PDB file of C-alpha atoms in Angstrom:
ATOM      1  CA  UNK A  29       2.626  17.541 -37.223  1.00 68.00           C
ATOM      2  CA  UNK A  30       3.448  14.240 -38.688  1.00 75.00           C
ATOM      3  CA  UNK A  31       1.609  11.109 -37.548  1.00 77.00           C
ATOM      4  CA  UNK A  32       4.764   9.418 -36.153  1.00 76.00           C
ATOM      5  CA  UNK A  33       5.667  12.591 -34.052  1.00 79.00           C
ATOM      6  CA  UNK A  34       2.031  12.874 -32.880  1.00 83.00           C
ATOM      7  CA  UNK A  35       2.141   9.166 -31.714  1.00 82.00           C
ATOM      8  CA  UNK A  36       5.283   9.804 -29.878  1.00 79.00           C
ATOM      9  CA  UNK A  37       3.990  12.986 -28.222  1.00 84.00           C
ATOM     10  CA  UNK A  38       0.755  11.216 -27.394  1.00 84.00           C
ATOM     11  CA  UNK A  39       2.556   8.347 -25.753  1.00 80.00           C
ATOM     12  CA  UNK A  40       4.419  10.755 -23.531  1.00 79.00           C
ATOM     13  CA  UNK A  41       1.241  12.723 -22.762  1.00 83.00           C
ATOM     14  CA  UNK A  42      -0.800   9.691 -21.663  1.00 79.00           C
ATOM     15  CA  UNK A  43       2.059   8.404 -19.589  1.00 76.00           C
ATOM     16  CA  UNK A  44       2.154  11.768 -17.765  1.00 77.00           C
ATOM     17  CA  UNK A  45      -1.690  11.921 -17.227  1.00 75.00           C
ATOM     18  CA  UNK A  46      -3.385   9.755 -14.660  1.00 67.00           C
ATOM     19  CA  UNK A  47      -6.694   9.959 -16.471  1.00 80.00           C
ATOM     20  CA  UNK A  48      -7.983  11.709 -19.592  1.00 84.00           C
ATOM     21  CA  UNK A  49     -10.729  11.872 -22.122  1.00 87.00           C
ATOM     22  CA  UNK A  50     -10.610  11.616 -25.903  1.00 87.00           C
ATOM     23  CA  UNK A  51     -12.013  15.228 -26.152  1.00 89.00           C
ATOM     24  CA  UNK A  52      -9.168  16.598 -23.988  1.00 88.00           C
ATOM     25  CA  UNK A  53      -6.531  14.959 -26.119  1.00 89.00           C
ATOM     26  CA  UNK A  54      -8.250  16.057 -29.403  1.00 89.00           C
ATOM     27  CA  UNK A  55      -8.242  19.640 -28.079  1.00 90.00           C
ATOM     28  CA  UNK A  56      -4.592  19.535 -26.923  1.00 88.00           C
ATOM     29  CA  UNK A  57      -3.311  18.072 -30.268  1.00 89.00           C
ATOM     30  CA  UNK A  58      -5.743  20.006 -32.503  1.00 89.00           C
ATOM     31  CA  UNK A  59      -7.161  16.944 -34.290  1.00 90.00           C
ATOM     32  CA  UNK A  60     -10.576  15.229 -34.439  1.00 91.00           C
ATOM     33  CA  UNK A  61     -11.720  12.789 -31.772  1.00 89.00           C
ATOM     34  CA  UNK A  62     -11.872  10.142 -34.472  1.00 90.00           C
ATOM     35  CA  UNK A  63      -8.083  10.714 -35.128  1.00 91.00           C
ATOM     36  CA  UNK A  64      -7.308  10.407 -31.355  1.00 88.00           C
ATOM     37  CA  UNK A  65      -9.328   7.188 -31.104  1.00 89.00           C
ATOM     38  CA  UNK A  66      -7.317   5.794 -33.927  1.00 89.00           C
ATOM     39  CA  UNK A  67      -4.038   6.895 -32.363  1.00 88.00           C
ATOM     40  CA  UNK A  68      -4.955   5.362 -28.983  1.00 87.00           C
ATOM     41  CA  UNK A  69      -5.791   2.089 -30.723  1.00 86.00           C
ATOM     42  CA  UNK A  70      -2.304   2.097 -32.224  1.00 86.00           C
ATOM     43  CA  UNK A  71      -0.743   2.833 -28.976  1.00 81.00           C
ATOM     44  CA  UNK A  72      -2.565  -0.095 -27.464  1.00 80.00           C
ATOM     45  CA  UNK A  73      -1.228  -2.271 -30.292  1.00 78.00           C
ATOM     46  CA  UNK A  74       2.323  -1.001 -29.461  1.00 73.00           C
ATOM     47  CA  UNK A  75       1.883  -2.209 -25.851  1.00 72.00           C
ATOM     48  CA  UNK A  76       0.767   0.870 -24.028  1.00 76.00           C
ATOM     49  CA  UNK A  77      -1.622  -0.491 -21.305  1.00 75.00           C
ATOM     50  CA  UNK A  78      -4.641   1.681 -21.713  1.00 79.00           C
ATOM     51  CA  UNK A  79      -7.895   1.086 -19.785  1.00 72.00           C
ATOM     52  CA  UNK A  80     -11.182   2.731 -20.735  1.00 76.00           C
ATOM     53  CA  UNK A  81     -14.280   3.503 -18.632  1.00 72.00           C
ATOM     54  CA  UNK A  82     -17.705   4.236 -20.041  1.00 64.00           C
ATOM     55  CA  UNK A  83     -20.323   6.605 -18.558  1.00 59.00           C
ATOM     56  CA  UNK A  84     -20.599  10.366 -17.774  1.00 58.00           C
ATOM     57  CA  UNK A  85     -17.475  10.249 -15.609  1.00 58.00           C
ATOM     58  CA  UNK A  86     -15.550   7.782 -17.852  1.00 63.00           C
ATOM     59  CA  UNK A  87     -12.487   8.237 -19.875  1.00 76.00           C
ATOM     60  CA  UNK A  88      -9.069   6.625 -20.401  1.00 77.00           C
ATOM     61  CA  UNK A  89      -6.296   5.883 -18.013  1.00 73.00           C
ATOM     62  CA  UNK A  90      -2.921   4.131 -18.213  1.00 72.00           C
ATOM     63  CA  UNK A  91      -2.398   1.107 -15.925  1.00 66.00           C
ATOM     64  CA  UNK A  92       0.383   1.030 -13.351  1.00 63.00           C
ATOM     65  CA  UNK A  93       2.684  -0.879 -15.770  1.00 59.00           C
ATOM     66  CA  UNK A  94       3.407   2.171 -17.966  1.00 55.00           C
ATOM     67  CA  UNK A  95       5.424   1.920 -21.237  1.00 58.00           C
ATOM     68  CA  UNK A  96       8.103   4.571 -21.608  1.00 59.00           C
ATOM     69  CA  UNK A  97       8.440   6.387 -24.905  1.00 60.00           C
ATOM     70  CA  UNK A  98      11.411   5.443 -27.139  1.00 64.00           C
ATOM     71  CA  UNK A  99      14.691   6.885 -25.921  1.00 67.00           C
ATOM     72  CA  UNK A 100      17.754   7.153 -28.130  1.00 69.00           C
ATOM     73  CA  UNK A 101      20.948   5.977 -26.603  1.00 76.00           C
ATOM     74  CA  UNK A 102      24.513   6.256 -27.980  1.00 80.00           C
ATOM     75  CA  UNK A 103      26.427   3.078 -28.098  1.00 80.00           C
ATOM     76  CA  UNK A 104      28.542   4.007 -25.048  1.00 84.00           C
ATOM     77  CA  UNK A 105      25.469   4.932 -23.114  1.00 84.00           C
ATOM     78  CA  UNK A 106      23.796   1.650 -23.870  1.00 81.00           C
ATOM     79  CA  UNK A 107      26.835  -0.271 -22.789  1.00 84.00           C
ATOM     80  CA  UNK A 108      27.076   1.741 -19.602  1.00 85.00           C
ATOM     81  CA  UNK A 109      23.448   1.096 -18.722  1.00 83.00           C
ATOM     82  CA  UNK A 110      23.862  -2.584 -19.563  1.00 84.00           C
ATOM     83  CA  UNK A 111      26.743  -2.959 -17.082  1.00 85.00           C
ATOM     84  CA  UNK A 112      25.006  -0.884 -14.384  1.00 83.00           C
ATOM     85  CA  UNK A 113      22.307  -3.501 -14.452  1.00 82.00           C
ATOM     86  CA  UNK A 114      24.693  -6.389 -15.059  1.00 82.00           C
ATOM     87  CA  UNK A 115      26.534  -5.385 -11.802  1.00 81.00           C
ATOM     88  CA  UNK A 116      23.450  -6.299  -9.699  1.00 81.00           C
ATOM     89  CA  UNK A 117      23.500  -9.994 -10.847  1.00 82.00           C
ATOM     90  CA  UNK A 118      25.514 -11.029  -7.799  1.00 82.00           C
ATOM     91  CA  UNK A 119      22.569 -10.042  -5.482  1.00 83.00           C
ATOM     92  CA  UNK A 120      20.190 -12.965  -5.230  1.00 84.00           C
ATOM     93  CA  UNK A 121      17.617 -10.627  -3.753  1.00 88.00           C
ATOM     94  CA  UNK A 122      16.641  -7.205  -5.235  1.00 86.00           C
ATOM     95  CA  UNK A 123      13.480  -5.121  -4.830  1.00 86.00           C
ATOM     96  CA  UNK A 124      13.205  -5.269  -8.610  1.00 81.00           C
ATOM     97  CA  UNK A 125      14.979  -8.482  -9.585  1.00 81.00           C
ATOM     98  CA  UNK A 126      12.635  -9.581 -12.455  1.00 82.00           C
ATOM     99  CA  UNK A 127      12.525  -6.057 -13.894  1.00 80.00           C
ATOM    100  CA  UNK A 128      16.296  -5.773 -13.813  1.00 80.00           C
ATOM    101  CA  UNK A 129      16.715  -9.047 -15.721  1.00 82.00           C
ATOM    102  CA  UNK A 130      13.995  -8.030 -18.238  1.00 82.00           C
ATOM    103  CA  UNK A 131      15.723  -4.659 -18.869  1.00 80.00           C
ATOM    104  CA  UNK A 132      19.107  -6.468 -19.254  1.00 82.00           C
ATOM    105  CA  UNK A 133      17.548  -8.869 -21.727  1.00 83.00           C
ATOM    106  CA  UNK A 134      16.088  -6.040 -23.811  1.00 79.00           C
ATOM    107  CA  UNK A 135      19.261  -4.000 -23.914  1.00 78.00           C
ATOM    108  CA  UNK A 136      21.271  -6.984 -25.041  1.00 83.00           C
ATOM    109  CA  UNK A 137      18.873  -8.390 -27.640  1.00 81.00           C
ATOM    110  CA  UNK A 138      18.015  -5.103 -29.278  1.00 77.00           C
ATOM    111  CA  UNK A 139      21.600  -4.007 -29.823  1.00 81.00           C
ATOM    112  CA  UNK A 140      23.421  -4.568 -33.059  1.00 81.00           C
ATOM    113  CA  UNK A 141      25.682  -7.651 -33.352  1.00 85.00           C
ATOM    114  CA  UNK A 142      28.892  -5.693 -33.133  1.00 85.00           C
ATOM    115  CA  UNK A 143      27.827  -4.048 -29.857  1.00 84.00           C
ATOM    116  CA  UNK A 144      26.731  -7.426 -28.457  1.00 86.00           C
ATOM    117  CA  UNK A 145      30.135  -8.842 -29.377  1.00 88.00           C
ATOM    118  CA  UNK A 146      31.858  -5.937 -27.499  1.00 86.00           C
ATOM    119  CA  UNK A 147      29.610  -6.573 -24.416  1.00 87.00           C
ATOM    120  CA  UNK A 148      30.507 -10.350 -24.549  1.00 87.00           C
ATOM    121  CA  UNK A 149      34.185  -9.393 -24.523  1.00 87.00           C
ATOM    122  CA  UNK A 150      33.685  -6.837 -21.734  1.00 85.00           C
ATOM    123  CA  UNK A 151      31.875  -9.355 -19.621  1.00 83.00           C
ATOM    124  CA  UNK A 152      35.075 -11.279 -19.044  1.00 83.00           C
ATOM    125  CA  UNK A 153      37.156  -8.198 -18.252  1.00 87.00           C
ATOM    126  CA  UNK A 154      35.044  -6.132 -15.816  1.00 85.00           C
ATOM    127  CA  UNK A 155      33.102  -7.152 -12.742  1.00 83.00           C
ATOM    128  CA  UNK A 156      31.614  -5.731  -9.503  1.00 81.00           C
ATOM    129  CA  UNK A 157      32.149  -8.361  -6.899  1.00 80.00           C
ATOM    130  CA  UNK A 158      29.863  -8.753  -3.975  1.00 82.00           C
ATOM    131  CA  UNK A 159      30.364 -11.236  -1.140  1.00 82.00           C
ATOM    132  CA  UNK A 160      28.138 -14.371  -1.587  1.00 80.00           C
ATOM    133  CA  UNK A 161      25.622 -14.584   1.302  1.00 83.00           C
ATOM    134  CA  UNK A 162      23.299 -17.357   2.367  1.00 84.00           C
ATOM    135  CA  UNK A 163      20.882 -14.905   4.031  1.00 88.00           C
ATOM    136  CA  UNK A 164      17.477 -14.285   2.553  1.00 91.00           C
ATOM    137  CA  UNK A 165      15.817 -10.919   1.970  1.00 93.00           C
ATOM    138  CA  UNK A 166      12.258 -11.533   0.829  1.00 92.00           C
ATOM    139  CA  UNK A 167      10.759  -8.183   2.050  1.00 95.00           C
ATOM    140  CA  UNK A 168      12.786  -5.589   0.171  1.00 94.00           C
ATOM    141  CA  UNK A 169       9.987  -4.437  -2.097  1.00 92.00           C
ATOM    142  CA  UNK A 170       7.505  -3.747   0.683  1.00 95.00           C
ATOM    143  CA  UNK A 171      10.186  -2.055   2.839  1.00 96.00           C
ATOM    144  CA  UNK A 172      11.075   0.261  -0.025  1.00 94.00           C
ATOM    145  CA  UNK A 173       7.415   0.957  -0.919  1.00 94.00           C
ATOM    146  CA  UNK A 174       6.686   1.881   2.729  1.00 95.00           C
ATOM    147  CA  UNK A 175       9.602   4.206   2.633  1.00 95.00           C
ATOM    148  CA  UNK A 176       8.358   5.947  -0.474  1.00 93.00           C
ATOM    149  CA  UNK A 177       4.759   6.022   0.673  1.00 93.00           C
ATOM    150  CA  UNK A 178       5.380   7.007   4.336  1.00 94.00           C
ATOM    151  CA  UNK A 179       3.711   3.904   5.718  1.00 96.00           C
ATOM    152  CA  UNK A 180       4.088   2.224   9.104  1.00 97.00           C
ATOM    153  CA  UNK A 181       4.944  -1.489   9.071  1.00 97.00           C
ATOM    154  CA  UNK A 182       4.744  -4.168  11.767  1.00 97.00           C
ATOM    155  CA  UNK A 183       7.712  -6.396  11.589  1.00 97.00           C
ATOM    156  CA  UNK A 184       8.859  -9.508  13.460  1.00 96.00           C
ATOM    157  CA  UNK A 185      12.523  -8.786  14.084  1.00 96.00           C
ATOM    158  CA  UNK A 186      15.276 -10.983  15.565  1.00 94.00           C
ATOM    159  CA  UNK A 187      17.932  -9.228  17.697  1.00 86.00           C
ATOM    160  CA  UNK A 188      20.505 -11.047  20.012  1.00 80.00           C
ATOM    161  CA  UNK A 189      18.638 -14.302  19.428  1.00 84.00           C
ATOM    162  CA  UNK A 190      15.187 -13.019  20.436  1.00 90.00           C
ATOM    163  CA  UNK A 191      12.275 -12.056  18.240  1.00 93.00           C
ATOM    164  CA  UNK A 192       9.992  -9.098  18.892  1.00 94.00           C
ATOM    165  CA  UNK A 193       7.329  -7.185  17.111  1.00 95.00           C
ATOM    166  CA  UNK A 194       8.244  -3.617  16.067  1.00 95.00           C
ATOM    167  CA  UNK A 195       6.341  -0.829  14.484  1.00 97.00           C
ATOM    168  CA  UNK A 196       8.632   0.933  12.044  1.00 97.00           C
ATOM    169  CA  UNK A 197       8.503   3.509   9.338  1.00 97.00           C
ATOM    170  CA  UNK A 198      11.233   2.831   6.786  1.00 96.00           C
ATOM    171  CA  UNK A 199      13.447   5.620   5.355  1.00 95.00           C
ATOM    172  CA  UNK A 200      14.796   3.331   2.598  1.00 94.00           C
ATOM    173  CA  UNK A 201      17.028   0.361   2.007  1.00 95.00           C
ATOM    174  CA  UNK A 202      20.652  -0.073   1.090  1.00 92.00           C
ATOM    175  CA  UNK A 203      23.073  -2.891   0.380  1.00 90.00           C
ATOM    176  CA  UNK A 204      26.518  -3.230   1.884  1.00 85.00           C
ATOM    177  CA  UNK A 205      28.978  -6.257   1.496  1.00 83.00           C
ATOM    178  CA  UNK A 206      26.171  -8.438   0.142  1.00 86.00           C
ATOM    179  CA  UNK A 207      23.737  -7.608   3.017  1.00 89.00           C
ATOM    180  CA  UNK A 208      20.653  -5.451   2.882  1.00 93.00           C
ATOM    181  CA  UNK A 209      19.752  -2.855   5.630  1.00 94.00           C
ATOM    182  CA  UNK A 210      16.677  -0.774   6.291  1.00 95.00           C
ATOM    183  CA  UNK A 211      17.076   2.506   8.313  1.00 93.00           C
ATOM    184  CA  UNK A 212      13.684   3.170   9.802  1.00 95.00           C
ATOM    185  CA  UNK A 213      12.018   5.132  12.589  1.00 95.00           C
ATOM    186  CA  UNK A 214      11.347   2.683  15.424  1.00 94.00           C
ATOM    187  CA  UNK A 215       8.236   3.661  17.412  1.00 95.00           C
ATOM    188  CA  UNK A 216       9.509   1.549  20.339  1.00 92.00           C
ATOM    189  CA  UNK A 217      13.001   3.236  20.466  1.00 88.00           C
ATOM    190  CA  UNK A 218      11.548   6.633  19.507  1.00 89.00           C
ATOM    191  CA  UNK A 219      14.441   7.174  16.982  1.00 88.00           C
ATOM    192  CA  UNK A 220      15.892   5.930  13.687  1.00 89.00           C
ATOM    193  CA  UNK A 221      17.435   2.546  13.877  1.00 90.00           C
ATOM    194  CA  UNK A 222      19.045   0.392  11.205  1.00 90.00           C
ATOM    195  CA  UNK A 223      17.493  -3.097  10.763  1.00 94.00           C
ATOM    196  CA  UNK A 224      19.321  -5.950   9.045  1.00 93.00           C
ATOM    197  CA  UNK A 225      16.776  -7.163   6.466  1.00 95.00           C
ATOM    198  CA  UNK A 226      17.617 -10.831   6.779  1.00 94.00           C
ATOM    199  CA  UNK A 227      16.619 -10.624  10.463  1.00 95.00           C
ATOM    200  CA  UNK A 228      13.103  -9.560   9.499  1.00 96.00           C
ATOM    201  CA  UNK A 229      10.988 -12.642   9.629  1.00 96.00           C
ATOM    202  CA  UNK A 230       7.638 -11.124   8.634  1.00 96.00           C
ATOM    203  CA  UNK A 231       6.241  -7.775   7.435  1.00 97.00           C
ATOM    204  CA  UNK A 232       2.702  -6.438   7.327  1.00 96.00           C
ATOM    205  CA  UNK A 233       1.159  -3.000   7.037  1.00 96.00           C
ATOM    206  CA  UNK A 234       0.370  -1.774  10.512  1.00 95.00           C
ATOM    207  CA  UNK A 235      -3.341  -1.883  11.374  1.00 94.00           C
ATOM    208  CA  UNK A 236      -3.239  -0.444  14.903  1.00 94.00           C
ATOM    209  CA  UNK A 237      -3.897   3.140  13.797  1.00 92.00           C
ATOM    210  CA  UNK A 238      -0.358   4.373  14.474  1.00 94.00           C
ATOM    211  CA  UNK A 239       0.009   7.833  12.801  1.00 94.00           C
ATOM    212  CA  UNK A 240       2.924   7.907  10.483  1.00 95.00           C
ATOM    213  CA  UNK A 241       5.604  10.506  10.971  1.00 94.00           C
ATOM    214  CA  UNK A 242       6.391  13.189   8.321  1.00 92.00           C
ATOM    215  CA  UNK A 243       9.671  11.809   7.083  1.00 92.00           C
ATOM    216  CA  UNK A 244       9.520  13.116   3.557  1.00 89.00           C
ATOM    217  CA  UNK A 245      12.661  15.191   4.030  1.00 90.00           C
ATOM    218  CA  UNK A 246      14.583  12.320   5.688  1.00 90.00           C
ATOM    219  CA  UNK A 247      16.546  10.061   3.348  1.00 89.00           C
ATOM    220  CA  UNK A 248      19.521   7.750   3.339  1.00 87.00           C
ATOM    221  CA  UNK A 249      21.962  10.671   2.987  1.00 83.00           C
ATOM    222  CA  UNK A 250      20.804  12.680   5.988  1.00 82.00           C
ATOM    223  CA  UNK A 251      19.204  10.161   8.302  1.00 81.00           C
ATOM    224  CA  UNK A 252      22.052  10.305  10.868  1.00 72.00           C
ATOM    225  CA  UNK A 253      21.108  13.939  11.575  1.00 68.00           C
ATOM    226  CA  UNK A 254      17.503  13.236  12.278  1.00 70.00           C
ATOM    227  CA  UNK A 255      17.899  12.774  16.067  1.00 60.00           C
ATOM    228  CA  UNK A 256      19.998  15.938  16.375  1.00 48.00           C
ATOM    229  CA  UNK A 257      17.469  17.974  14.467  1.00 49.00           C
ATOM    230  CA  UNK A 258      14.512  16.548  16.497  1.00 53.00           C
ATOM    231  CA  UNK A 259      16.262  17.397  19.801  1.00 44.00           C
ATOM    232  CA  UNK A 260      16.941  21.011  18.708  1.00 44.00           C
ATOM    233  CA  UNK A 261      19.581  21.661  21.295  1.00 39.00           C
ATOM    234  CA  UNK A 262      17.116  21.220  24.186  1.00 36.00           C
ATOM    235  CA  UNK A 263      17.567  19.185  27.347  1.00 39.00           C
ATOM    236  CA  UNK A 264      19.333  15.871  27.127  1.00 38.00           C
ATOM    237  CA  UNK A 265      17.223  13.050  25.951  1.00 42.00           C
ATOM    238  CA  UNK A 266      17.668   9.388  27.052  1.00 45.00           C
ATOM    239  CA  UNK A 267      19.465   8.790  23.791  1.00 48.00           C
ATOM    240  CA  UNK A 268      21.910  11.644  24.256  1.00 45.00           C
ATOM    241  CA  UNK A 269      22.652  10.557  27.811  1.00 50.00           C
ATOM    242  CA  UNK A 270      23.528   7.031  26.499  1.00 76.00           C
ATOM    243  CA  UNK A 271      26.054   8.498  24.028  1.00 83.00           C
ATOM    244  CA  UNK A 272      29.786   7.953  24.629  1.00 90.00           C
ATOM    245  CA  UNK A 273      32.764   9.560  23.053  1.00 92.00           C
ATOM    246  CA  UNK A 274      34.852   7.400  20.728  1.00 94.00           C
ATOM    247  CA  UNK A 275      38.558   8.123  19.814  1.00 96.00           C
ATOM    248  CA  UNK A 276      40.610   5.440  18.160  1.00 97.00           C
ATOM    249  CA  UNK A 277      44.009   6.048  16.381  1.00 97.00           C
ATOM    250  CA  UNK A 278      44.446   4.291  13.032  1.00 96.00           C
ATOM    251  CA  UNK A 279      47.416   3.358  10.823  1.00 96.00           C
ATOM    252  CA  UNK A 280      47.089   3.744   7.100  1.00 95.00           C
ATOM    253  CA  UNK A 281      45.912   0.214   6.745  1.00 95.00           C
ATOM    254  CA  UNK A 282      43.378   0.800   9.530  1.00 95.00           C
ATOM    255  CA  UNK A 283      42.035   3.868   7.683  1.00 95.00           C
ATOM    256  CA  UNK A 284      41.604   1.760   4.566  1.00 93.00           C
ATOM    257  CA  UNK A 285      39.729  -0.937   6.483  1.00 93.00           C
ATOM    258  CA  UNK A 286      37.380   1.681   7.945  1.00 92.00           C
ATOM    259  CA  UNK A 287      36.721   3.213   4.590  1.00 90.00           C
ATOM    260  CA  UNK A 288      35.042   0.077   3.527  1.00 83.00           C
ATOM    261  CA  UNK A 289      32.511   0.339   6.376  1.00 85.00           C
ATOM    262  CA  UNK A 290      29.265   2.240   5.787  1.00 77.00           C
ATOM    263  CA  UNK A 291      28.938   3.338   9.397  1.00 81.00           C
ATOM    264  CA  UNK A 292      32.429   4.981   9.492  1.00 86.00           C
ATOM    265  CA  UNK A 293      31.620   8.004   7.244  1.00 81.00           C
ATOM    266  CA  UNK A 294      30.721  10.427  10.017  1.00 82.00           C
ATOM    267  CA  UNK A 295      33.557   9.189  12.344  1.00 92.00           C
ATOM    268  CA  UNK A 296      36.493   8.698  10.094  1.00 94.00           C
ATOM    269  CA  UNK A 297      39.246  11.424   9.795  1.00 95.00           C
ATOM    270  CA  UNK A 298      42.464  11.186   7.698  1.00 95.00           C
ATOM    271  CA  UNK A 299      45.845  12.802   7.688  1.00 95.00           C
ATOM    272  CA  UNK A 300      48.147  13.615   4.771  1.00 93.00           C
ATOM    273  CA  UNK A 301      50.341  10.683   5.565  1.00 94.00           C
ATOM    274  CA  UNK A 302      47.401   8.216   5.170  1.00 93.00           C
ATOM    275  CA  UNK A 303      46.957   7.606   8.897  1.00 95.00           C
ATOM    276  CA  UNK A 304      43.819   8.741  10.685  1.00 95.00           C
ATOM    277  CA  UNK A 305      41.403   8.298  13.618  1.00 96.00           C
ATOM    278  CA  UNK A 306      37.850   7.561  14.437  1.00 96.00           C
ATOM    279  CA  UNK A 307      36.202  10.181  16.606  1.00 95.00           C
ATOM    280  CA  UNK A 308      32.591  10.951  17.521  1.00 92.00           C
ATOM    281  CA  UNK A 309      29.581  10.144  19.669  1.00 89.00           C
ATOM    282  CA  UNK A 310      28.233   6.623  19.479  1.00 86.00           C
ATOM    283  CA  UNK A 311      25.477   4.688  21.364  1.00 82.00           C
ATOM    284  CA  UNK A 312      26.829   3.033  24.509  1.00 83.00           C
ATOM    285  CA  UNK A 313      25.117  -0.254  23.572  1.00 81.00           C
ATOM    286  CA  UNK A 314      27.342  -0.421  20.431  1.00 85.00           C
ATOM    287  CA  UNK A 315      30.467  -0.995  22.389  1.00 90.00           C
ATOM    288  CA  UNK A 316      30.463  -4.737  21.631  1.00 91.00           C
ATOM    289  CA  UNK A 317      30.114  -4.067  17.949  1.00 90.00           C
ATOM    290  CA  UNK A 318      33.185  -1.676  17.979  1.00 94.00           C
ATOM    291  CA  UNK A 319      35.145  -4.072  20.096  1.00 95.00           C
ATOM    292  CA  UNK A 320      34.650  -6.878  17.556  1.00 94.00           C
ATOM    293  CA  UNK A 321      35.699  -4.579  14.780  1.00 94.00           C
ATOM    294  CA  UNK A 322      38.783  -3.306  16.553  1.00 95.00           C
ATOM    295  CA  UNK A 323      39.935  -6.763  17.263  1.00 95.00           C
ATOM    296  CA  UNK A 324      39.795  -7.523  13.532  1.00 94.00           C
ATOM    297  CA  UNK A 325      42.006  -4.592  12.850  1.00 95.00           C
ATOM    298  CA  UNK A 326      44.709  -5.892  15.223  1.00 94.00           C
ATOM    299  CA  UNK A 327      47.782  -3.610  15.448  1.00 95.00           C
ATOM    300  CA  UNK A 328      46.227  -1.103  12.990  1.00 96.00           C
ATOM    301  CA  UNK A 329      44.016   0.436  15.665  1.00 96.00           C
ATOM    302  CA  UNK A 330      44.703   1.816  19.196  1.00 96.00           C
ATOM    303  CA  UNK A 331      41.730   2.700  21.396  1.00 96.00           C
ATOM    304  CA  UNK A 332      42.185   5.904  23.414  1.00 96.00           C
ATOM    305  CA  UNK A 333      38.541   6.555  24.532  1.00 93.00           C
ATOM    306  CA  UNK A 334      36.288   5.387  26.061  1.00 93.00           C
ATOM    307  CA  UNK A 335      37.724   3.269  28.844  1.00 94.00           C
ATOM    308  CA  UNK A 336      34.631   1.078  28.613  1.00 94.00           C
ATOM    309  CA  UNK A 337      35.645  -0.002  25.089  1.00 95.00           C
ATOM    310  CA  UNK A 338      39.152  -0.951  26.346  1.00 95.00           C
ATOM    311  CA  UNK A 339      37.643  -3.058  29.007  1.00 95.00           C
ATOM    312  CA  UNK A 340      35.308  -4.737  26.473  1.00 94.00           C
ATOM    313  CA  UNK A 341      38.331  -5.505  24.257  1.00 95.00           C
ATOM    314  CA  UNK A 342      40.175  -7.035  27.196  1.00 95.00           C
ATOM    315  CA  UNK A 343      37.147  -9.277  27.990  1.00 95.00           C
ATOM    316  CA  UNK A 344      36.847 -10.448  24.454  1.00 94.00           C
ATOM    317  CA  UNK A 345      40.511 -11.145  24.050  1.00 95.00           C
ATOM    318  CA  UNK A 346      40.552 -12.981  27.336  1.00 94.00           C
ATOM    319  CA  UNK A 347      37.740 -15.159  26.135  1.00 93.00           C
ATOM    320  CA  UNK A 348      39.517 -15.862  22.849  1.00 93.00           C
ATOM    321  CA  UNK A 349      42.725 -16.796  24.774  1.00 92.00           C
ATOM    322  CA  UNK A 350      40.667 -19.032  27.029  1.00 92.00           C
ATOM    323  CA  UNK A 351      39.441 -21.188  24.152  1.00 91.00           C
ATOM    324  CA  UNK A 352      43.080 -22.057  23.225  1.00 91.00           C
ATOM    325  CA  UNK A 353      44.584 -22.384  26.683  1.00 79.00           C
TER     326      UNK A 353
END
């Protein structure tokens, strides 16, 4: 095995291992310990963050900031990855903002001149627009890490103008229309709720001893089915009793407006002519939210069920008319 290939394989090996000894690597690569020591020194000079410990239980380990081995990209792949990262620039807050900018800088500066010229030209001809928001989202990283690590957090959350402390266990985070959201199990509500991240005013790891739930199989794609799976077809829970049936007819333009909403995925149905309807079970305390949304659709939506939503619409519209009477 050539030295260059051995160094590349060694870089991949040490990135994969949490801890290792020189003897283990020497046996694995079939070389002397002296050769491995020289190779590790070269990897350190290349930027691989190695840490050594002496003593009978010592050895080497790679620090958290691992260096990936070289990866060969085609020109089209490199341009695609550049613009995938470039698309995030409209978000002032990201859980990995600095890392994203660093990766973008590396991709651009290590490309050949003609590829950079092509990217410069493309920058003015393709964009991924996101509404500009004044809201702040300083806790995205800890929310994401808690979701990955199955940790319980204590947050100060503002809802309807009031702040309260909540114990939550995040499922993940997602962005929609320039805002960030965190679906999480709420230990107060005993179910998964969606928290707007700009309404979270503080976050700490919970120290009360609250046992985390096993949510390893729950993610952003299947979180809506968590409550149904937990109930298992048994007696009605408080949540299921508070559910109401929604049925709203939509014109083609109404369907298009609903398609832009993240929450509509499980409710929206379409016909071949482009029209459609919203149908499904929704929490009763969401009626005001749906009323505001339907008012925005104007003539493109007609509420058929529930009558409570119709009454909420009438009250809101009367209030709007009253402002201009």
